[in-house]
Amino acid sequence: KAGVTQTPRYLIKTRGQQVTLSCSPISGHRSVSWYQQTPGQGLQFLFEYFSETQRNKGNFPGRFSGRQFSNSRSEMNVSTLELGDSALYLCASSRNPGLAADTQYFGPGTRLTVL
Amino acid sequence: AQSVTQLDSQVPVFEEAPVELRCNYSSSVSVYLFWYVQYPNQGLQLLLKYLSGSTLVKGINGFEAEFNKSQTSFHLRKPSVHISDTAEYFCAVSDRAGTASKLTFGTGTRLQVTL
């Protein structure tokens, strides 16, 4: 069974631009979550999607948004990029949304560098 | 709200020696506990999780962790490490009443195994 896939793996953008990252969950998984990982702040929850609806959101500005498609694939978008948005963006999927004990399976991440 | 403290940012250890990575958490509600490992340039992989029952949890790659409710700790141990265990290890918690996605992570412990 294929794991969580994220594209692209690496991105370089300049300040002010916008970026879209893509995530394909494990087949059969309906919940997709996004995390930002930086050396200073560690791993921080961005948001979770299930059935094309955002169910939870972390403490990030409105420049960070996402969506989920009917096939459970998800995208996240960051507008008006800032230097501080440079990070590894991780996507995770789980089979049973709403079950806190369920395991989240992480993708390899997209490394975003903002110049 | 929950918080997770990983007391050691780096742990150097010789191959075949035992290791303990410490994790303490704080929460006003009951939580589930997880340990994830991140190898260089990869996403996170679940090592083990504590849901209920026996406080000693066995995971993959010979790792185990013990839940101590009175000390609010969930330390990770391995009796004999291998070079291939060199990685970053993250302790995380989730609210039992919440959804799977709201994982709160510690800042990570870098395990460096040398010959």
Tab-separated table of C-alpha atoms in Angstrom:
chain	number	residue	atom	x	y	z
A	1	LYS	CA	0.000	0.000	0.000
A	2	ALA	CA	1.433	3.360	-0.967
A	3	GLY	CA	2.176	5.823	1.808
A	4	VAL	CA	1.322	9.487	2.037
A	5	THR	CA	2.796	11.368	-0.893
A	6	GLN	CA	3.591	15.045	-1.035
A	7	THR	CA	4.539	17.157	-4.018
A	8	PRO	CA	6.756	18.891	-4.676
A	9	ARG	CA	9.487	17.795	-2.296
A	10	TYR	CA	11.363	21.080	-2.553
A	11	LEU	CA	10.308	24.609	-3.395
A	12	ILE	CA	12.105	27.921	-3.543
A	13	LYS	CA	10.018	31.075	-3.607
A	14	THR	CA	10.582	34.767	-2.991
A	15	ARG	CA	8.850	37.020	-0.497
A	16	GLY	CA	5.402	38.116	-1.554
A	17	GLN	CA	4.749	35.132	-3.795
A	18	GLN	CA	2.207	32.450	-3.084
A	19	VAL	CA	2.663	28.689	-3.053
A	20	THR	CA	0.479	25.583	-3.247
A	21	LEU	CA	1.512	22.257	-1.747
A	22	SER	CA	-0.187	18.959	-2.498
A	23	CYS	CA	-0.816	15.858	-0.405
A	24	SER	CA	-2.268	12.485	-1.363
A	25	PRO	CA	-3.309	10.396	1.652
A	26	ILE	CA	-3.061	6.653	2.029
A	27	SER	CA	-5.845	4.917	0.142
A	28	GLY	CA	-8.892	4.645	2.365
A	29	HIS	CA	-7.798	7.433	4.704
A	30	ARG	CA	-10.280	10.249	4.827
A	31	SER	CA	-8.669	12.733	7.184
A	32	VAL	CA	-5.715	14.889	6.183
A	33	SER	CA	-3.783	17.152	8.528
A	34	TRP	CA	-1.004	19.616	7.881
A	35	TYR	CA	1.899	20.539	10.148
A	36	GLN	CA	4.670	23.094	9.891
A	37	GLN	CA	8.109	22.110	11.158
A	38	THR	CA	10.761	24.743	11.856
A	39	PRO	CA	13.932	24.640	13.971
A	40	GLY	CA	12.623	27.429	16.189
A	41	GLN	CA	8.994	26.457	16.706
A	42	GLY	CA	9.158	22.706	16.169
A	43	LEU	CA	6.114	20.893	14.859
A	44	GLN	CA	2.945	22.944	14.823
A	45	PHE	CA	-0.519	21.914	13.715
A	46	LEU	CA	-1.919	23.936	10.834
A	47	PHE	CA	-5.297	22.415	10.033
A	48	GLU	CA	-7.241	19.228	9.423
A	49	TYR	CA	-9.660	18.352	6.646
A	50	PHE	CA	-12.289	15.676	6.442
A	51	SER	CA	-15.018	15.294	3.840
A	52	GLU	CA	-13.822	18.445	2.110
A	53	THR	CA	-14.415	20.463	5.291
A	54	GLN	CA	-11.904	22.074	7.588
A	55	ARG	CA	-12.512	20.598	11.028
A	56	ASN	CA	-9.691	22.028	13.077
A	57	LYS	CA	-7.341	24.934	12.698
A	58	GLY	CA	-4.147	25.878	14.499
A	59	ASN	CA	-2.896	29.340	15.371
A	60	PHE	CA	-1.703	30.511	11.988
A	61	PRO	CA	-2.621	33.674	10.075
A	62	GLY	CA	-5.202	33.671	7.334
A	63	ARG	CA	-2.449	33.580	4.719
A	64	PHE	CA	-2.398	29.844	5.358
A	65	SER	CA	-5.335	28.032	3.850
A	66	GLY	CA	-6.187	24.633	2.538
A	67	ARG	CA	-8.778	22.497	0.916
A	68	GLN	CA	-9.658	18.878	0.397
A	69	PHE	CA	-11.064	17.265	-2.685
A	70	SER	CA	-13.660	14.523	-2.986
A	71	ASN	CA	-10.920	11.912	-3.427
A	72	SER	CA	-9.419	13.045	-0.064
A	73	ARG	CA	-6.395	14.659	-1.679
A	74	SER	CA	-5.534	17.945	-0.050
A	75	GLU	CA	-3.750	21.139	-0.930
A	76	MET	CA	-2.495	23.909	1.248
A	77	ASN	CA	-1.804	27.417	0.071
A	78	VAL	CA	0.329	30.141	1.557
A	79	SER	CA	-0.126	33.621	0.164
A	80	THR	CA	2.149	36.631	0.475
A	81	LEU	CA	5.095	34.547	1.570
A	82	GLU	CA	7.344	35.789	4.351
A	83	LEU	CA	10.864	34.701	5.208
A	84	GLY	CA	9.524	33.055	8.349
A	85	ASP	CA	7.382	30.708	6.277
A	86	SER	CA	10.505	28.752	5.343
A	87	ALA	CA	9.853	25.333	6.813
A	88	LEU	CA	9.190	21.677	6.223
A	89	TYR	CA	5.470	21.214	5.650
A	90	LEU	CA	4.243	17.781	6.624
A	91	CYS	CA	0.997	16.166	5.668
A	92	ALA	CA	-0.509	13.307	7.652
A	93	SER	CA	-3.478	11.079	7.011
A	94	SER	CA	-5.560	8.908	9.298
A	95	ARG	CA	-8.282	6.391	8.685
A	96	ASN	CA	-10.758	7.280	11.379
A	97	PRO	CA	-11.426	10.981	11.694
A	98	GLY	CA	-12.596	11.964	15.114
A	99	LEU	CA	-10.728	9.135	16.821
A	100	ALA	CA	-7.932	10.665	18.863
A	101	ALA	CA	-6.300	7.264	19.384
A	102	ASP	CA	-5.904	6.712	15.665
A	103	THR	CA	-2.419	6.749	14.183
A	104	GLN	CA	-1.438	9.541	11.847
A	105	TYR	CA	0.765	8.535	8.929
A	106	PHE	CA	3.104	11.246	7.741
A	107	GLY	CA	4.416	12.023	4.301
A	108	PRO	CA	8.046	12.982	3.595
A	109	GLY	CA	7.210	16.674	3.585
A	110	THR	CA	7.718	19.620	1.270
A	111	ARG	CA	10.742	21.781	2.052
A	112	LEU	CA	9.802	25.397	1.348
A	113	THR	CA	12.523	28.031	1.222
A	114	VAL	CA	11.503	31.677	0.996
A	115	LEU	CA	14.199	34.083	-0.219
B	1	ALA	CA	-4.430	22.802	26.387
B	2	GLN	CA	-1.527	20.413	26.449
B	3	SER	CA	2.213	20.841	26.404
B	4	VAL	CA	5.070	18.385	25.987
B	5	THR	CA	8.587	18.787	27.295
B	6	GLN	CA	11.482	16.758	26.001
B	7	LEU	CA	14.210	17.449	28.474
B	8	ASP	CA	17.180	16.604	26.280
B	9	SER	CA	17.703	18.217	22.900
B	10	GLN	CA	20.563	15.850	22.083
B	11	VAL	CA	21.573	12.467	23.424
B	12	PRO	CA	24.901	10.974	22.330
B	13	VAL	CA	25.327	7.258	22.945
B	14	PHE	CA	27.644	4.474	21.863
B	15	GLU	CA	26.365	1.593	19.795
B	16	GLU	CA	24.992	-1.323	21.847
B	17	ALA	CA	24.535	0.902	24.903
B	18	PRO	CA	21.089	1.458	26.448
B	19	VAL	CA	19.306	4.755	25.994
B	20	GLU	CA	16.422	6.639	27.578
B	21	LEU	CA	14.768	9.655	25.985
B	22	ARG	CA	12.714	11.645	28.438
B	23	CYS	CA	9.273	13.107	27.888
B	24	ASN	CA	6.996	14.914	30.311
B	25	TYR	CA	3.608	16.312	29.496
B	26	SER	CA	1.104	18.698	30.995
B	27	SER	CA	-2.605	18.547	30.334
B	28	SER	CA	-5.864	19.456	32.021
B	29	VAL	CA	-7.586	16.539	30.268
B	30	SER	CA	-6.807	12.890	29.696
B	31	VAL	CA	-4.461	12.284	26.810
B	32	TYR	CA	-3.109	9.628	24.551
B	33	LEU	CA	0.681	9.507	24.201
B	34	PHE	CA	2.833	8.850	21.160
B	35	TRP	CA	6.469	8.583	20.164
B	36	TYR	CA	7.442	9.330	16.572
B	37	VAL	CA	10.840	9.047	14.879
B	38	GLN	CA	12.097	11.194	12.026
B	39	TYR	CA	15.040	10.072	9.941
B	40	PRO	CA	16.945	12.667	7.885
B	41	ASN	CA	14.927	14.053	4.986
B	42	GLN	CA	11.916	11.955	5.871
B	43	GLY	CA	8.550	12.385	7.527
B	44	LEU	CA	7.575	11.065	10.932
B	45	GLN	CA	7.042	7.388	11.654
B	46	LEU	CA	5.104	6.098	14.652
B	47	LEU	CA	7.241	4.108	17.093
B	48	LEU	CA	4.569	3.373	19.671
B	49	LYS	CA	1.542	4.771	21.422
B	50	TYR	CA	-0.134	4.500	24.791
B	51	LEU	CA	-3.904	4.354	24.772
B	52	SER	CA	-4.849	2.450	27.919
B	53	GLY	CA	-4.065	-0.698	29.861
B	54	SER	CA	-0.519	-1.792	30.622
B	55	THR	CA	1.727	1.170	31.273
B	56	LEU	CA	4.628	-0.501	29.464
B	57	VAL	CA	4.219	-0.175	25.727
B	58	LYS	CA	6.336	-1.991	23.184
B	59	GLY	CA	6.922	-0.530	19.769
B	60	ILE	CA	8.853	-1.129	16.597
B	61	ASN	CA	12.634	-1.484	16.293
B	62	GLY	CA	13.000	-2.722	19.879
B	63	PHE	CA	11.792	0.488	21.524
B	64	GLU	CA	9.499	0.594	24.532
B	65	ALA	CA	8.032	3.336	26.689
B	66	GLU	CA	6.523	3.500	30.122
B	67	PHE	CA	3.595	5.691	31.036
B	68	ASN	CA	3.759	7.147	34.529
B	69	LYS	CA	0.603	9.021	35.371
B	70	SER	CA	1.772	10.384	38.717
B	71	GLN	CA	4.896	11.860	37.170
B	72	THR	CA	3.144	12.716	33.889
B	73	SER	CA	5.970	11.100	31.992
B	74	PHE	CA	6.312	8.835	28.995
B	75	HIS	CA	9.994	8.004	28.643
B	76	LEU	CA	11.275	6.043	25.665
B	77	ARG	CA	13.872	3.318	26.137
B	78	LYS	CA	15.924	0.859	24.149
B	79	PRO	CA	18.244	-1.654	25.815
B	80	SER	CA	20.802	-1.689	23.009
B	81	VAL	CA	20.964	0.927	20.260
B	82	HIS	CA	22.234	0.559	16.742
B	83	ILE	CA	23.841	3.064	14.418
B	84	SER	CA	20.631	3.035	12.378
B	85	ASP	CA	18.721	4.456	15.368
B	86	THR	CA	20.377	7.826	14.778
B	87	ALA	CA	17.413	10.131	14.202
B	88	GLU	CA	15.186	12.742	15.819
B	89	TYR	CA	12.570	11.481	18.237
B	90	PHE	CA	9.357	13.314	19.055
B	91	CYS	CA	6.989	12.775	21.930
B	92	ALA	CA	3.388	13.856	21.304
B	93	VAL	CA	0.010	13.906	23.013
B	94	SER	CA	-3.565	14.132	21.846
B	95	ASP	CA	-6.693	14.992	23.764
B	96	ARG	CA	-8.741	11.825	24.358
B	97	ALA	CA	-11.899	13.748	23.658
B	98	GLY	CA	-10.495	15.472	20.617
B	99	THR	CA	-9.768	14.437	17.071
B	100	ALA	CA	-6.812	12.515	15.807
B	101	SER	CA	-5.209	15.470	14.148
B	102	LYS	CA	-4.564	17.692	17.130
B	103	LEU	CA	-1.215	16.277	18.081
B	104	THR	CA	0.892	18.462	20.318
B	105	PHE	CA	4.570	17.687	19.884
B	106	GLY	CA	7.633	18.191	22.025
B	107	THR	CA	10.656	19.932	20.572
B	108	GLY	CA	12.397	16.674	19.769
B	109	THR	CA	15.494	14.803	20.942
B	110	ARG	CA	18.297	14.095	18.515
B	111	LEU	CA	19.745	10.656	19.217
B	112	GLN	CA	23.295	10.327	17.912
B	113	VAL	CA	24.658	6.791	17.974
B	114	THR	CA	28.382	6.337	17.420
B	115	LEU	CA	30.748	3.373	17.277
